[in-house]
Structures are given as structure tokens and as C-alpha cells.
mmCIF file of N, CA, C and O in Angstrom:
data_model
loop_
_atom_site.group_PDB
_atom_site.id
_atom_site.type_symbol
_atom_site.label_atom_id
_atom_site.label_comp_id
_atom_site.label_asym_id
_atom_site.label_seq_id
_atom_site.Cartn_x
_atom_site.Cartn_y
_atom_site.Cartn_z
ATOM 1 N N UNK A 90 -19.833 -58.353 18.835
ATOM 2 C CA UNK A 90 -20.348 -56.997 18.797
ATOM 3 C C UNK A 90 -19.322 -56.081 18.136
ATOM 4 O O UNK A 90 -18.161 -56.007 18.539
ATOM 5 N N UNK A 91 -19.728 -55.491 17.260
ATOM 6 C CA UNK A 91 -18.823 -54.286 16.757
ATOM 7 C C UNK A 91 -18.406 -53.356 17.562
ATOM 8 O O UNK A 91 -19.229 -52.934 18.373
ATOM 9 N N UNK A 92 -16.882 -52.719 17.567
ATOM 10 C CA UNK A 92 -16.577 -51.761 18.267
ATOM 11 C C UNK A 92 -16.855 -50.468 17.557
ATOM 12 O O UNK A 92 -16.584 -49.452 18.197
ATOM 13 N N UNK A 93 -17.325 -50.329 16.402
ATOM 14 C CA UNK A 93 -17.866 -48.998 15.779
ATOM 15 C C UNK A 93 -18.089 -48.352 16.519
ATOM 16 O O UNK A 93 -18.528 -49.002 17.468
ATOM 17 N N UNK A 94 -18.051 -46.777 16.839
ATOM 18 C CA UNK A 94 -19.071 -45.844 16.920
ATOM 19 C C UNK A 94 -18.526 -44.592 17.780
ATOM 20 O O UNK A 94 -17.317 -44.370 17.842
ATOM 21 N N UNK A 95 -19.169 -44.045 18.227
ATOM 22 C CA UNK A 95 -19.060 -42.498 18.680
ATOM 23 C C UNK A 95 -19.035 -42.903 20.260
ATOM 24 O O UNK A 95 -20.032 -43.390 20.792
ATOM 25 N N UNK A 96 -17.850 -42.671 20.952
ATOM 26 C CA UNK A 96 -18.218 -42.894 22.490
ATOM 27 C C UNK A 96 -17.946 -40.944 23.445
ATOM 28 O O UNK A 96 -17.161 -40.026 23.208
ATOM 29 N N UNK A 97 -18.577 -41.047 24.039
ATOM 30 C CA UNK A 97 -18.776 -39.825 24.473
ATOM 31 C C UNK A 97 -17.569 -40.161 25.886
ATOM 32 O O UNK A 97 -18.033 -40.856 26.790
ATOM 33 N N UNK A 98 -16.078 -39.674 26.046
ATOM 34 C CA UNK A 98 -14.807 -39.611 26.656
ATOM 35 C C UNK A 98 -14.606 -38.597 27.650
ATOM 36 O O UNK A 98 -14.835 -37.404 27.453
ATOM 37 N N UNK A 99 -14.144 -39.120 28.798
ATOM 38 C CA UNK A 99 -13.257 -37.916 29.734
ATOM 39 C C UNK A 99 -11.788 -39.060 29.768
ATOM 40 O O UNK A 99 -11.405 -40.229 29.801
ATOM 41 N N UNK A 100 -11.405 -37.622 29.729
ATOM 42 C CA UNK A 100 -9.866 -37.817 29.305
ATOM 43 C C UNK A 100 -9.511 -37.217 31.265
ATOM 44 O O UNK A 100 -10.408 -36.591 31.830
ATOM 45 N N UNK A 101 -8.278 -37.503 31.973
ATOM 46 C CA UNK A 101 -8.467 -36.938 33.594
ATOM 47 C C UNK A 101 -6.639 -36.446 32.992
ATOM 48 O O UNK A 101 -5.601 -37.086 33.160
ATOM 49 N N UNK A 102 -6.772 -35.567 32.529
ATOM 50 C CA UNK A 102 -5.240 -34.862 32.342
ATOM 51 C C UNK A 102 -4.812 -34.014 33.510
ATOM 52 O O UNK A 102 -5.350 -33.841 34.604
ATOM 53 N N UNK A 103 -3.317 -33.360 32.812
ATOM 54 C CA UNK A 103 -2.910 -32.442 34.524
ATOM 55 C C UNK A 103 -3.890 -31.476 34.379
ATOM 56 O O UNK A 103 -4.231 -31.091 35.497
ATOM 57 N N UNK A 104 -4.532 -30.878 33.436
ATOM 58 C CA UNK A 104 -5.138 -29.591 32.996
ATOM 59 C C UNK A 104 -6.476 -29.976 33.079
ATOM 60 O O UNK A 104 -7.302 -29.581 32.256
ATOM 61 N N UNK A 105 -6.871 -31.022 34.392
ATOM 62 C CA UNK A 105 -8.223 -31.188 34.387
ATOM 63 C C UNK A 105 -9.245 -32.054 33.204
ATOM 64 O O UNK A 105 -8.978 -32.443 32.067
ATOM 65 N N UNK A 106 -10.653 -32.164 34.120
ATOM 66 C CA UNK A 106 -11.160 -33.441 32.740
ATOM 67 C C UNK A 106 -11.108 -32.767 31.257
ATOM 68 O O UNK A 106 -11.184 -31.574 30.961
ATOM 69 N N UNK A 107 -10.957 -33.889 30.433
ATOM 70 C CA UNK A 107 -11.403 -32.932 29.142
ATOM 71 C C UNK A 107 -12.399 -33.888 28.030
ATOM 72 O O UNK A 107 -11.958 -34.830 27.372
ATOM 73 N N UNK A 108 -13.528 -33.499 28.009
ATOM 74 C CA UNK A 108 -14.601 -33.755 27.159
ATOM 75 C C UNK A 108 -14.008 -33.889 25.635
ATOM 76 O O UNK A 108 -13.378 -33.102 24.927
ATOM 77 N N UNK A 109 -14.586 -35.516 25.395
ATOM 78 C CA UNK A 109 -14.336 -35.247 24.388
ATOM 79 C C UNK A 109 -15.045 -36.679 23.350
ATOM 80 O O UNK A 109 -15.191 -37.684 24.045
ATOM 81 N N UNK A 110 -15.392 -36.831 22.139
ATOM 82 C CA UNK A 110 -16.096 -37.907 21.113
ATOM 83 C C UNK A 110 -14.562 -38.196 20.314
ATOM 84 O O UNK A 110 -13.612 -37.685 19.720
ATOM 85 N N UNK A 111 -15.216 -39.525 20.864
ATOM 86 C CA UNK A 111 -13.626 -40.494 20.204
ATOM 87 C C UNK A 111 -14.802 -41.342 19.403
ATOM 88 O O UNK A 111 -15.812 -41.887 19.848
ATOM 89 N N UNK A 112 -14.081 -41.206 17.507
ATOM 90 C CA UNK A 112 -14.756 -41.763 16.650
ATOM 91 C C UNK A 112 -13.943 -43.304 16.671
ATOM 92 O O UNK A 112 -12.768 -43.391 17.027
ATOM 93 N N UNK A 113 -14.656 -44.338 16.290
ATOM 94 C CA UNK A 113 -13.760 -45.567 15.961
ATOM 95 C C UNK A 113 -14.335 -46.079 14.996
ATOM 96 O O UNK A 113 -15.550 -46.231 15.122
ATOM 97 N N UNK A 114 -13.752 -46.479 13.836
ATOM 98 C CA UNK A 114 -14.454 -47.223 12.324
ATOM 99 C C UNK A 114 -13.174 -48.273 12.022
ATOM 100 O O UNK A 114 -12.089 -47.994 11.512
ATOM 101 N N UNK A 115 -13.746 -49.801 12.590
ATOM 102 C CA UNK A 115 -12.994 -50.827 12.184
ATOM 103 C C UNK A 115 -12.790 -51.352 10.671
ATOM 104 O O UNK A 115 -13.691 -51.648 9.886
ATOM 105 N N UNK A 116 -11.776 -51.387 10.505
ATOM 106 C CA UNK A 116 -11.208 -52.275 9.412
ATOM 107 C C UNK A 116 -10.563 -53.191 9.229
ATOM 108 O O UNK A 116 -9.581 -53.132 8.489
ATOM 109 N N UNK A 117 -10.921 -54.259 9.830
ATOM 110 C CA UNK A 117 -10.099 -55.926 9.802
ATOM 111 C C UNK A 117 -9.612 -55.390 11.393
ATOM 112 O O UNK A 117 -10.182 -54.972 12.401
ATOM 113 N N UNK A 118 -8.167 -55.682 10.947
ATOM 114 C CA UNK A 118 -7.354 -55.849 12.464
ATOM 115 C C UNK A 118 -6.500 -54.093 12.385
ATOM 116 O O UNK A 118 -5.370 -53.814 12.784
ATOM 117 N N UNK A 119 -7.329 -53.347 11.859
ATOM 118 C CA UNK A 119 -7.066 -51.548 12.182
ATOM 119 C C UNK A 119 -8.277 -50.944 12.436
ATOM 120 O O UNK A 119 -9.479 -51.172 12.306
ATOM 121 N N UNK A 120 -7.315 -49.847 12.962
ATOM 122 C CA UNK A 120 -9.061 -48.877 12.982
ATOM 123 C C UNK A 120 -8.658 -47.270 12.539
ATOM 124 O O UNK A 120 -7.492 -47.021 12.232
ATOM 125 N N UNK A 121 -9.673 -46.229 12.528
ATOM 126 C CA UNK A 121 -9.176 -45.432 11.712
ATOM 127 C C UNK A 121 -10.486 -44.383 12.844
ATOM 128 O O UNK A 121 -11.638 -44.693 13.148
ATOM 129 N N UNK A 122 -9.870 -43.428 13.125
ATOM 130 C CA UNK A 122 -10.816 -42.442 13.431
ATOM 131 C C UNK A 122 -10.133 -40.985 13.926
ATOM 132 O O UNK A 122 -9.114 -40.464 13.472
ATOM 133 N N UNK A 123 -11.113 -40.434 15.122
ATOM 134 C CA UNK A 123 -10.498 -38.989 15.826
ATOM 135 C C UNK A 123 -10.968 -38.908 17.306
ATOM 136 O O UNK A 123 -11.683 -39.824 17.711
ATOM 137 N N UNK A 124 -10.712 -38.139 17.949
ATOM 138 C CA UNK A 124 -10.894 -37.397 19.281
ATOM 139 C C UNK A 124 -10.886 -36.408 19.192
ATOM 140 O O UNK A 124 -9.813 -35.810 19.265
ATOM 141 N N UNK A 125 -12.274 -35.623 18.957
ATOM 142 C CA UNK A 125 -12.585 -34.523 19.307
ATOM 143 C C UNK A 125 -13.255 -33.739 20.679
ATOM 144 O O UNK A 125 -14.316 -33.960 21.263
ATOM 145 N N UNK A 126 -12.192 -32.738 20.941
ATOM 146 C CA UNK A 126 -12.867 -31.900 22.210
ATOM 147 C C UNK A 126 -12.406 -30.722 22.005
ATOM 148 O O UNK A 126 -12.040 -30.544 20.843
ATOM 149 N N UNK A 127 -12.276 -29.771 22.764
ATOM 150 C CA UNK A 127 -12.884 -28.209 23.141
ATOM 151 C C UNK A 127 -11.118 -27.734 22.523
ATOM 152 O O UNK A 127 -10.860 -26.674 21.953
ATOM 153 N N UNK A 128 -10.462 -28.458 22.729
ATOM 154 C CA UNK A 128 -8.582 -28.068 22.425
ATOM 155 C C UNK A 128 -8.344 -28.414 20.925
ATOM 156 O O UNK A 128 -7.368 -28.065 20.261
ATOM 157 N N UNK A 129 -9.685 -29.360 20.395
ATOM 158 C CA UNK A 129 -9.175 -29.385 18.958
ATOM 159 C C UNK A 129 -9.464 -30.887 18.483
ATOM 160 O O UNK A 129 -9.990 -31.495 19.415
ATOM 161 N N UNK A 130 -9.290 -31.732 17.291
ATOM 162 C CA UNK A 130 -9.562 -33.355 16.891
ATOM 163 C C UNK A 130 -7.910 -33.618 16.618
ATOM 164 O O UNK A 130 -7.045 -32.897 16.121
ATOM 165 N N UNK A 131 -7.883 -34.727 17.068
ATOM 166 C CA UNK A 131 -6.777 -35.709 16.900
ATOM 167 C C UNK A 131 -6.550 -36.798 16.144
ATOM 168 O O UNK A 131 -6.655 -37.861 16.755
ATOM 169 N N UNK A 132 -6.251 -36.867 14.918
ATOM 170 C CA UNK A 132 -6.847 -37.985 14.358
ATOM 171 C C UNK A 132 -5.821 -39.221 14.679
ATOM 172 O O UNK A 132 -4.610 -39.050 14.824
ATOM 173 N N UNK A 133 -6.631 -40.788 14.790
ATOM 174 C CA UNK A 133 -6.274 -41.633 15.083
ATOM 175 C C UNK A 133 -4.805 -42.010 14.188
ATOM 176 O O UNK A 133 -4.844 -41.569 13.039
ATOM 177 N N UNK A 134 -3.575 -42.730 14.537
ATOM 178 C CA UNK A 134 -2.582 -43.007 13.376
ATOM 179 C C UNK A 134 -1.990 -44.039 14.284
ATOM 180 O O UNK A 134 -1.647 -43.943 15.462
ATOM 181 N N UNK A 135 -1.939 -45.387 13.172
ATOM 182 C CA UNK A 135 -1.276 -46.732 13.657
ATOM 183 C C UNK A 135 -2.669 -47.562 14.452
ATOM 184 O O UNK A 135 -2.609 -48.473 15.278
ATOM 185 N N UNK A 136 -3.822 -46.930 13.912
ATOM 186 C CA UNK A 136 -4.679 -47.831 15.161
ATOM 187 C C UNK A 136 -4.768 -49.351 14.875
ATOM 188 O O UNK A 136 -4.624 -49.716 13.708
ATOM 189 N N UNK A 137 -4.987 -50.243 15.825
ATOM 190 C CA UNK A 137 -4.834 -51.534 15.395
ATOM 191 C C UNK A 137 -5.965 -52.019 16.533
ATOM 192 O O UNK A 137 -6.248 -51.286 17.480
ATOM 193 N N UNK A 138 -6.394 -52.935 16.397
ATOM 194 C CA UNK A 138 -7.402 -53.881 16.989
ATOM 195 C C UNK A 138 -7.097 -55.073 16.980
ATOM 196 O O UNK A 138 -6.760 -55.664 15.954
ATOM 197 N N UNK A 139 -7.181 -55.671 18.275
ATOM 198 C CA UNK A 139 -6.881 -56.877 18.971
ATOM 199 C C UNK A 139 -7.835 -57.519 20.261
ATOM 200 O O UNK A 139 -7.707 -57.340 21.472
ATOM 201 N N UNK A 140 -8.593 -58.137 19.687
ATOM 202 C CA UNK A 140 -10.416 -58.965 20.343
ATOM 203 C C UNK A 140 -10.747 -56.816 20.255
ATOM 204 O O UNK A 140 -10.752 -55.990 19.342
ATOM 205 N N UNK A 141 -10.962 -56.765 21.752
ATOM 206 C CA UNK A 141 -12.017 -55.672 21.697
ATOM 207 C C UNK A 141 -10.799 -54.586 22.290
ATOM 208 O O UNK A 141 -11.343 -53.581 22.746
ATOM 209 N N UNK A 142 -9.522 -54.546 22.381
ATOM 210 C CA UNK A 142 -8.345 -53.713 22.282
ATOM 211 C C UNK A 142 -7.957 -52.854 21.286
ATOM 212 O O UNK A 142 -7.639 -53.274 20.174
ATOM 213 N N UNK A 143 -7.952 -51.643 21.589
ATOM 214 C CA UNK A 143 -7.261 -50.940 20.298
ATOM 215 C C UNK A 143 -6.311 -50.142 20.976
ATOM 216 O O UNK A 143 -6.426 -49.727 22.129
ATOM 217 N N UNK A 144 -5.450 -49.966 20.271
ATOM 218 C CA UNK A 144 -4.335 -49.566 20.577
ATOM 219 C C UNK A 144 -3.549 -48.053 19.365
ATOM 220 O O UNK A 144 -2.629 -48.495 18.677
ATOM 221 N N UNK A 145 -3.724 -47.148 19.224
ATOM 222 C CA UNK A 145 -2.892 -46.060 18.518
ATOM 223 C C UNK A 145 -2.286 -45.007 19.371
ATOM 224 O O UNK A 145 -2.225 -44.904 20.596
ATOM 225 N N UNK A 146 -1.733 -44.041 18.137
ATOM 226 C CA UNK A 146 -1.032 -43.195 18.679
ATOM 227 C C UNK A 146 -1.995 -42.005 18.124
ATOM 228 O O UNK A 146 -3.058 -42.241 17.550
ATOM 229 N N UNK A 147 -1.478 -40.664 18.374
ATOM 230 C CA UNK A 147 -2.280 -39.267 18.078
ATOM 231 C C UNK A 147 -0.855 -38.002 18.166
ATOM 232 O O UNK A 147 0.000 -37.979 19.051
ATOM 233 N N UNK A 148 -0.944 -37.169 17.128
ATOM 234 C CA UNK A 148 -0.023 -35.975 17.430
ATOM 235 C C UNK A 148 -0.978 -35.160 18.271
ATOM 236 O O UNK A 148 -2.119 -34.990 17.843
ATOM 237 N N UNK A 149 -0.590 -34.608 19.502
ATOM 238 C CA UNK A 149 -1.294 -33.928 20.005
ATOM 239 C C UNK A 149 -0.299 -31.882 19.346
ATOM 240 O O UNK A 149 0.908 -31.644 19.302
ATOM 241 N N UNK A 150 -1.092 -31.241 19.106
ATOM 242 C CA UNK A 150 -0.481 -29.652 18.265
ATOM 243 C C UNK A 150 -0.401 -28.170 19.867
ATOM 244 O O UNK A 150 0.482 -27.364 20.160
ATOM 245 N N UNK A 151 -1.991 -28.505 20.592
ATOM 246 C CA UNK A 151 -2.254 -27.748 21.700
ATOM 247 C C UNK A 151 -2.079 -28.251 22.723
ATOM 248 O O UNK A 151 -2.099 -29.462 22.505
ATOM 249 N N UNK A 152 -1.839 -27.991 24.191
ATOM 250 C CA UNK A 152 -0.943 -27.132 24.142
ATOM 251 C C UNK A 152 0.191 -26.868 23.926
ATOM 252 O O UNK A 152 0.678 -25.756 24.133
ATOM 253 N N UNK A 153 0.794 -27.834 23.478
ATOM 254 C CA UNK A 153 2.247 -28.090 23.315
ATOM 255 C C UNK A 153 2.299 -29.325 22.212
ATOM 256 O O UNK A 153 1.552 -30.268 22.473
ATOM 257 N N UNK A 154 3.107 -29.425 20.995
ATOM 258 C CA UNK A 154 3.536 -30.424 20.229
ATOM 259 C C UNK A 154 3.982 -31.740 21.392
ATOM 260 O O UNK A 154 4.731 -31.759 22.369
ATOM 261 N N UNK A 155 3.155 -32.724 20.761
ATOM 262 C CA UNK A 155 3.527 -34.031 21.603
ATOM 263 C C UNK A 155 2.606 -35.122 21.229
ATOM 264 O O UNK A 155 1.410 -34.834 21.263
ATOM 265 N N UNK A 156 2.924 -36.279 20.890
ATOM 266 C CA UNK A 156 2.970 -37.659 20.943
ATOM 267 C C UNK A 156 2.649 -38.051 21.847
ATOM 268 O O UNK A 156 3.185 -38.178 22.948
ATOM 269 N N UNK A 157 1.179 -38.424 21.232
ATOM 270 C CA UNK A 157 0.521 -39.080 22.327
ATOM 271 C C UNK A 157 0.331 -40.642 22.302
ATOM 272 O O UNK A 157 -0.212 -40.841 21.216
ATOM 273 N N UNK A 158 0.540 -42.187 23.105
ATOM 274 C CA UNK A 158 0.170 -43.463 22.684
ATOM 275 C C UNK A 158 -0.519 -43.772 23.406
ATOM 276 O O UNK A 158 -0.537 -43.324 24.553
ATOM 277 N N UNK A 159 -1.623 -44.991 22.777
ATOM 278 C CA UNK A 159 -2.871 -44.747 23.951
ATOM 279 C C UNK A 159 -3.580 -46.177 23.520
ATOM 280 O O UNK A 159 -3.867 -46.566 22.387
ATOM 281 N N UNK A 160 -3.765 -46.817 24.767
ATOM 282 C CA UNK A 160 -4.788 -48.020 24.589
ATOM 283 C C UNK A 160 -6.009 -48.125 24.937
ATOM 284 O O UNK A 160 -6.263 -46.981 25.315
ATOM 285 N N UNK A 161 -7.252 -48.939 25.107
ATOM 286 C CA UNK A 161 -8.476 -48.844 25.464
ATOM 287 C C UNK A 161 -9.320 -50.207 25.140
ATOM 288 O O UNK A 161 -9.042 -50.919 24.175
ATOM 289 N N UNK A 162 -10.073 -50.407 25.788
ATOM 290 C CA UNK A 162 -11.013 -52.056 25.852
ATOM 291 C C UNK A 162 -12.108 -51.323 25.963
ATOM 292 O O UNK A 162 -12.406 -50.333 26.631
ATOM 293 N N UNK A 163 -12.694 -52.039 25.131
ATOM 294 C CA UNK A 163 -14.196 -51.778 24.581
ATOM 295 C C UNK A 163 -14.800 -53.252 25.293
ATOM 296 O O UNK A 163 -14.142 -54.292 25.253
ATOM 297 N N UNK A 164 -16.260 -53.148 25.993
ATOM 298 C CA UNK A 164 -16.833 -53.805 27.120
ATOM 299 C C UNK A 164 -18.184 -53.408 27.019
ATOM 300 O O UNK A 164 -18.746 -52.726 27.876
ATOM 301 N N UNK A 165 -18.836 -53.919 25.746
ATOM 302 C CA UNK A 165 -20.562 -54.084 25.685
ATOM 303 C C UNK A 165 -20.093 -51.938 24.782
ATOM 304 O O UNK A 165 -19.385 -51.623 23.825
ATOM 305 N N UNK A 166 -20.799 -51.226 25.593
ATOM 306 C CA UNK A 166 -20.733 -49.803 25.228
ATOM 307 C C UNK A 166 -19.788 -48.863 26.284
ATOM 308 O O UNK A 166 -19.684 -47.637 26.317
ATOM 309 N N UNK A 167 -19.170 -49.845 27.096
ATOM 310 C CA UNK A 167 -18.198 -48.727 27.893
ATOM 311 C C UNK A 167 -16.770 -48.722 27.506
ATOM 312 O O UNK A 167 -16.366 -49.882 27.593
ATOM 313 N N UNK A 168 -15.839 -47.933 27.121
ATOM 314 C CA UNK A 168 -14.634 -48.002 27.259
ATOM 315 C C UNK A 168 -13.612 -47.707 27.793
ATOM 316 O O UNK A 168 -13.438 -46.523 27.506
ATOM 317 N N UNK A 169 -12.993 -47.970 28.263
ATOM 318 C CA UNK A 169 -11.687 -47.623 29.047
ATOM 319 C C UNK A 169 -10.355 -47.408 28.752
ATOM 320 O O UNK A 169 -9.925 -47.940 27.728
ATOM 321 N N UNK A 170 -9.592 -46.725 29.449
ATOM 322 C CA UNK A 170 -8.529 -47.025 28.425
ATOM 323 C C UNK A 170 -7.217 -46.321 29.549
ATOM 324 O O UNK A 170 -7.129 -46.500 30.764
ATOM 325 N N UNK A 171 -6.335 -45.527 28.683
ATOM 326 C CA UNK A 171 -5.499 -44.859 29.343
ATOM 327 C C UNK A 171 -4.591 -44.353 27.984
ATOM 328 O O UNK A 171 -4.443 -45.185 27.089
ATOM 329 N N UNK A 172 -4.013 -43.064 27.832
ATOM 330 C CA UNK A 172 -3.240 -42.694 27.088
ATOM 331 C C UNK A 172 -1.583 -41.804 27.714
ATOM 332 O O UNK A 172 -1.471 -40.941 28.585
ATOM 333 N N UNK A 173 -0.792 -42.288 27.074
ATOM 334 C CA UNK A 173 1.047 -41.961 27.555
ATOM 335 C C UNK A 173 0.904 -40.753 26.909
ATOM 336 O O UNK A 173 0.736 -40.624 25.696
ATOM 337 N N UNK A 174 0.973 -39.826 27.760
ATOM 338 C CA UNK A 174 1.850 -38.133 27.607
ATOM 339 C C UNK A 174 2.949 -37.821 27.633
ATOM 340 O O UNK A 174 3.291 -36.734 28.098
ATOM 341 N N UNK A 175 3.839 -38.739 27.115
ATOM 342 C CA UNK A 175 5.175 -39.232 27.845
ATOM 343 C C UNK A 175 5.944 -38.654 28.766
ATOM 344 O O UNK A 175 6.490 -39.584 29.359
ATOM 345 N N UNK A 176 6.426 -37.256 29.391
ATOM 346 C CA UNK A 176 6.679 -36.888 30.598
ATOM 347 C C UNK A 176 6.262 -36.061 31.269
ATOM 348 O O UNK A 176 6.893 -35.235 31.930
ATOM 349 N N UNK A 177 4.608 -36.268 31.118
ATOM 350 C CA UNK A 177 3.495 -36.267 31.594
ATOM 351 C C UNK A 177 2.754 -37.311 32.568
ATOM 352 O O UNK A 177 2.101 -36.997 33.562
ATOM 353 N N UNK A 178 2.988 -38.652 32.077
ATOM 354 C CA UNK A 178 2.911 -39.730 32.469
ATOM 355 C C UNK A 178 1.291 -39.945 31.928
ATOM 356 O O UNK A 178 0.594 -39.138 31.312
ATOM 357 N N UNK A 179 0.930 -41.437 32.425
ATOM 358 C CA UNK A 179 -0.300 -41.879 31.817
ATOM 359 C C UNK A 179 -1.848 -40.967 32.135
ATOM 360 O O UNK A 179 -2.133 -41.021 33.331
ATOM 361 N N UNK A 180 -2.486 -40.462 31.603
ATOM 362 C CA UNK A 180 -4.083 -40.125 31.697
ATOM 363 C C UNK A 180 -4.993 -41.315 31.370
ATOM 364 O O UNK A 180 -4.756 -42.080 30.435
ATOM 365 N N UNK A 181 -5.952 -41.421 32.114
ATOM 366 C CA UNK A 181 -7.248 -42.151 31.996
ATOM 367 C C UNK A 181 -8.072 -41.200 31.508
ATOM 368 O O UNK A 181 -8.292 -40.008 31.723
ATOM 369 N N UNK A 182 -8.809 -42.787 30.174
ATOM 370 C CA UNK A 182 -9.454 -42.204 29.448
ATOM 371 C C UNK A 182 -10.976 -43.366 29.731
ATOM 372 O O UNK A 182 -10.936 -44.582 29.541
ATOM 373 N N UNK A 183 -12.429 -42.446 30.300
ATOM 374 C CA UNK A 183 -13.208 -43.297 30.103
ATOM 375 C C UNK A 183 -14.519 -42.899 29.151
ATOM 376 O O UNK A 183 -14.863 -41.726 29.003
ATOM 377 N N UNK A 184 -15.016 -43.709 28.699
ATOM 378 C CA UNK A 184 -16.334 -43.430 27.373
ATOM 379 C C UNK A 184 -17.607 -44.316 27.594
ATOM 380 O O UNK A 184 -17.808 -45.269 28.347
ATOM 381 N N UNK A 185 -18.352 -43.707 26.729
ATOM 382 C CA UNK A 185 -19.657 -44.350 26.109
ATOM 383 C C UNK A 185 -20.223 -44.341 25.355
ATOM 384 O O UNK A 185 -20.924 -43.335 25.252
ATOM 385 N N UNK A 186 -20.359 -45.386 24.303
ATOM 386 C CA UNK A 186 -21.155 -44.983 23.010
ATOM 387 C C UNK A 186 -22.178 -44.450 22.946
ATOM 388 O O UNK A 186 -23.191 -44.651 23.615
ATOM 389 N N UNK A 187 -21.997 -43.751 22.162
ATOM 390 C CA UNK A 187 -23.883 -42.508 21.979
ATOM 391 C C UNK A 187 -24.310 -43.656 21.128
ATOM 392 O O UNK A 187 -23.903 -44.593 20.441
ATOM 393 N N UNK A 188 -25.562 -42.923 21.655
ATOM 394 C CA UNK A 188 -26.931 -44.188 20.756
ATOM 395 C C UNK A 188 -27.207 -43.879 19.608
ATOM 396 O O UNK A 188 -28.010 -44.553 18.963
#
């Protein structure tokens, strides 16, 4: 099954859930996309794919400049994941592909 597509994300940060469409468009063993929500899009950088694992990083600009690294398993149309805020510590990230 392809991991393509638009999954509809809550992100559980200190600043509460945050809504948001995480794009994913595979290319071999990378992937290339964004996370968009209400604070702004993030575009994907370093993404890589491994079985149904992807793994990148994101500059986060609001509220504060910061580096974000972040993994996630894709499971039929649900995904899961978790992303490093680094002294912030980890946020869970969960999704679903829109139809």
C-alpha cells in the first residue's frame, strides 16, 4: 500500500492540541512534503522511508526558531508517530488519511 497522501494530524504539544494536514509524496526510499496548521506549514527536510517508517526533520519559525525531528508508522490509513522539540521533549503526533 502506498504511504501517499493527506493525513488529517493532532500534534499533543505544551501549547495544547494542534490541528494540522501532514502532506507525504514518496520517492523511492525519501519522501518530500509539509505540515500544515493554524501556526503556519513546515516543510518536510531529510525525509526518508523505511517499510512504512518515515522519519524527517522540520524548521519550526513560530513560536520560537527550533528544530524539530520526528518519526511516524503508517498502518493501513492511521498514523502515528511522535516528534523531538528538543528541550521541550517528545510530542505525539496522531493522523488519518483524508479520502
Amino acid at each position: 500500500m502506498s504511504l501517499d497522501g493527506n493525513y488529517e494530524c493532532v500534534t499533543k504539544s505544551p501549547m495544547g492540541d494542534q490541528k494540522s494536514v501532514f502532506t507525504v509524496k514518496v520517492d523511492g526510499g525519501t519522501f518530500t512534503g509539509q505540515n500544515a496548521g493554524a501556526m503556519g506549514s513546515l516543510d518536510v527536510e531529510n525525509g526518508t522511508v523505511d517499510g512504512n517508517t518515515l522519519r524527517w526533520t522540520m524548521q519550526m519559525k513560530i513560536p520560537m526558531p527550533m528544530a524539530l525531528t520526528a518519526e511516524a508508522t503508517i498502518d493501513g490509513d492511521t498514523l502515528t508517530g511522535t516528534i523531538n522539540a528538543g528541550a521541550f521533549g517528545s510530542m505525539g503526533m496522531t493522523g488519518t488519511r483524508q479520502a
